[in-house]
Coordinates of C-alpha atoms in Angstrom, one line a residue:
X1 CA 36.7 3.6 21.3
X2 CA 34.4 5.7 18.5
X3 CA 32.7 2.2 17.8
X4 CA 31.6 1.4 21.2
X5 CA 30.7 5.6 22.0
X6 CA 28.7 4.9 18.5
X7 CA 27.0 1.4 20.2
X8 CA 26.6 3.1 23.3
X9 CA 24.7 6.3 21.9
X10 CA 22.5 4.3 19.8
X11 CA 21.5 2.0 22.5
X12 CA 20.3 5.0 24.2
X13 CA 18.4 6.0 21.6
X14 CA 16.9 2.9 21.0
X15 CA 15.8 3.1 24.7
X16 CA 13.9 6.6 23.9
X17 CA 12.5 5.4 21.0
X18 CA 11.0 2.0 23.0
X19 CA 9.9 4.3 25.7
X20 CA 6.5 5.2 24.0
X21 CA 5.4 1.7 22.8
X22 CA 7.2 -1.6 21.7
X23 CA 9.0 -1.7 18.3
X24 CA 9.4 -4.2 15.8
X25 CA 12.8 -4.9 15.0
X26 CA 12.4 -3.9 11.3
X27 CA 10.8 -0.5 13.5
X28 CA 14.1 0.1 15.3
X29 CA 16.6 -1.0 12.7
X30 CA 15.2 1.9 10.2
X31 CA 14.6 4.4 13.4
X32 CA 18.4 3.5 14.2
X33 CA 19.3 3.9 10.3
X34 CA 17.6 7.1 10.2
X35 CA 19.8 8.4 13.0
X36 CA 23.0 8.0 10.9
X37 CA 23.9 5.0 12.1
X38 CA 25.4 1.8 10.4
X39 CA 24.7 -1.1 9.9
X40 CA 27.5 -3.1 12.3
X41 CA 26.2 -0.8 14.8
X42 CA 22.5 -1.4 14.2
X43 CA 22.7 -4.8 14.5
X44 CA 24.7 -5.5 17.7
X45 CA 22.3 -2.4 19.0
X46 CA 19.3 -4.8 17.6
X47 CA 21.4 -7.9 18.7
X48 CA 21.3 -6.6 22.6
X49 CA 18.1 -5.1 22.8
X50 CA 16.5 -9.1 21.7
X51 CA 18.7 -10.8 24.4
X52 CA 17.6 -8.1 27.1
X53 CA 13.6 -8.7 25.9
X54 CA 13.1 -5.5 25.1
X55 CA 12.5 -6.5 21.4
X56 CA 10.1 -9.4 20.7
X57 CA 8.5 -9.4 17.3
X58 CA 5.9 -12.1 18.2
X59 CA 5.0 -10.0 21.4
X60 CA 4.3 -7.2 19.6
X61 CA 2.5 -9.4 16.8
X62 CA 0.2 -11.0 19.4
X63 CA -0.1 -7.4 21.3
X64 CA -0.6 -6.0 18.1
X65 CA -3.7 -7.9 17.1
X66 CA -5.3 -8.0 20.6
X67 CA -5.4 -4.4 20.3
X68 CA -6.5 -3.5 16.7
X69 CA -8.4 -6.6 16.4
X70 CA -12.0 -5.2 17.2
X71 CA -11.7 -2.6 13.9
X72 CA -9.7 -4.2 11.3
X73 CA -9.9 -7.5 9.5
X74 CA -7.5 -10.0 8.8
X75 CA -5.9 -8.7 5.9
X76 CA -5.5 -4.8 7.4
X77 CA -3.9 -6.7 10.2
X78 CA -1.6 -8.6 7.6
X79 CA -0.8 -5.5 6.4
X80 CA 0.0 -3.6 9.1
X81 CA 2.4 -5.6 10.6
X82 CA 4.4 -6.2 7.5
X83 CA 4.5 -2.7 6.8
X84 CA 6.1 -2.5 10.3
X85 CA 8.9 -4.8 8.9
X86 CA 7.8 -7.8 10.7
X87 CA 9.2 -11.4 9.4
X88 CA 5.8 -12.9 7.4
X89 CA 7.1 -16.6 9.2
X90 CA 6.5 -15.0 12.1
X91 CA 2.8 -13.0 11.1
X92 CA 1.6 -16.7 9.5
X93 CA 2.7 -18.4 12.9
X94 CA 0.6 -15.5 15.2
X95 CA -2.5 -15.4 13.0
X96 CA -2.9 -19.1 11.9
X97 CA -5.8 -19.2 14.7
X98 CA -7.5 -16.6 13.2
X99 CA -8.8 -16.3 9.5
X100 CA -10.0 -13.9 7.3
X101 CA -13.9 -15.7 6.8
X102 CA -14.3 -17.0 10.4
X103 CA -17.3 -16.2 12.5
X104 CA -14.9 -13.9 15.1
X105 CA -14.0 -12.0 11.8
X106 CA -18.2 -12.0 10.7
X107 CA -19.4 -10.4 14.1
X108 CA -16.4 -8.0 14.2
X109 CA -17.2 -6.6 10.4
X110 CA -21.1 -6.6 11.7
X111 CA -20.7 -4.4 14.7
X112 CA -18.4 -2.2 12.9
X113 CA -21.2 -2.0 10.1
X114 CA -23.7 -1.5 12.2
X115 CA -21.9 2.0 13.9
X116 CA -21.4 2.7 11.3
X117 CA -25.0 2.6 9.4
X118 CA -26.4 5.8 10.7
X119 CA -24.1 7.9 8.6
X120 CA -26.2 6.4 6.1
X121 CA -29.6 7.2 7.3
X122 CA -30.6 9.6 3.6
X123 CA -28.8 7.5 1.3
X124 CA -30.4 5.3 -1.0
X125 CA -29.7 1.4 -0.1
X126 CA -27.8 1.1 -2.9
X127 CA -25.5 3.8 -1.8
X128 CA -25.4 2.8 1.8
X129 CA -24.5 -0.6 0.4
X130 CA -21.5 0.6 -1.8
X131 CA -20.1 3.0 0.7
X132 CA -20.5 0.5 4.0
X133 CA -18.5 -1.7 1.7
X134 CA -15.9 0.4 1.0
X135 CA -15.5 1.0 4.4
X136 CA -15.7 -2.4 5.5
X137 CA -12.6 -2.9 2.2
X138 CA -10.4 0.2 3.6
X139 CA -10.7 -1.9 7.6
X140 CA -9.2 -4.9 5.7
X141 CA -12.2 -7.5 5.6
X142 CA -12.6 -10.0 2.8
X143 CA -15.4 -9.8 0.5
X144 CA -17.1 -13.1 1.4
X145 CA -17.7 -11.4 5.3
X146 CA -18.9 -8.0 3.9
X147 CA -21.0 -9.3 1.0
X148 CA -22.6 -11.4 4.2
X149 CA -22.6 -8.6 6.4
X150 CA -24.3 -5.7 3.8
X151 CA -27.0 -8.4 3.3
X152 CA -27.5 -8.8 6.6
X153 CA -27.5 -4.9 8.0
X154 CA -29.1 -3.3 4.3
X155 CA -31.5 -6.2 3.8
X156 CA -30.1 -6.1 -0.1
X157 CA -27.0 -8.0 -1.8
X158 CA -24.0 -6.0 -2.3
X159 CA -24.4 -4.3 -5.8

């Protein structure tokens, strides 16, 4: 009887927790853990919540990128989701399409550069040129698209 109360309650948590966004199952297993839970209950909770849909790693992959895909690059991206406990099998199957030097990834990193570049008006162009990069580092871009992209909105190579 205190096993299934236990199942029961958790599964009700769960429930709250998905009510705000979608979870990751690596999300909801430590959310669940956190709670005092164990792990017998955790993973039947986990076990229903997948068969009733309301858990779908590659859902939330593919959701995921669609929405944080016009400010980070591939490797924030990478990052982010398996910091949210998502299976890498399952991150290598959603992002094969995309890489981290294609022309999609190119005109995202030059749009973002090119907001940003009026924070930059005083600096030097060897300053701009360090900190656009930075910035363009910290939104997960690789170096190949922002050296490209510094020459292109500075007019200089990336010192």
């Amino acid at each position: 009887m205190k096993v299934e109360q236990s199942e029961k309650d958790a599964l009700e948590k769960a429930f709250r927790y998905l009510a705000h966004r979608d979870r990751t199952r690596g999300e909801m297993a430590a959310y669940l853990a956190s709670r005092g839970y164990g792990e017998e209950v955790i993973a039947r909770t986990l076990q229903r919540l997948t068969s009733l849909g309301y858990i779908d790693d590659r859902r939330f992959v593919r959701q995921w990128i669609a929405w944080r895909r016009r400010k980070n690059g591939y490797h924030r991206l990478r990052q982010d989701l398996l910091a949210k406990g998502v299976d890498r099998q399952i991150i290598d199957e959603e992002m094969a399409d995309l890489g981290p030097e294609d022309e999609q990834e190119y005109a995202i990193a030059r749009d973002l550069a090119r907001q940003r570049m009026p924070r930059y008006h005083g600096d030097d162009p060897e300053a701009a040129a360090r900190k656009l990069a930075a910035y363009l580092v910290r939104r997960g871009f690789a170096f190949g698209i922002i050296s490209r992209v510094v020459r292109e909105v500075i007019g200089g190579p990336l010192a």
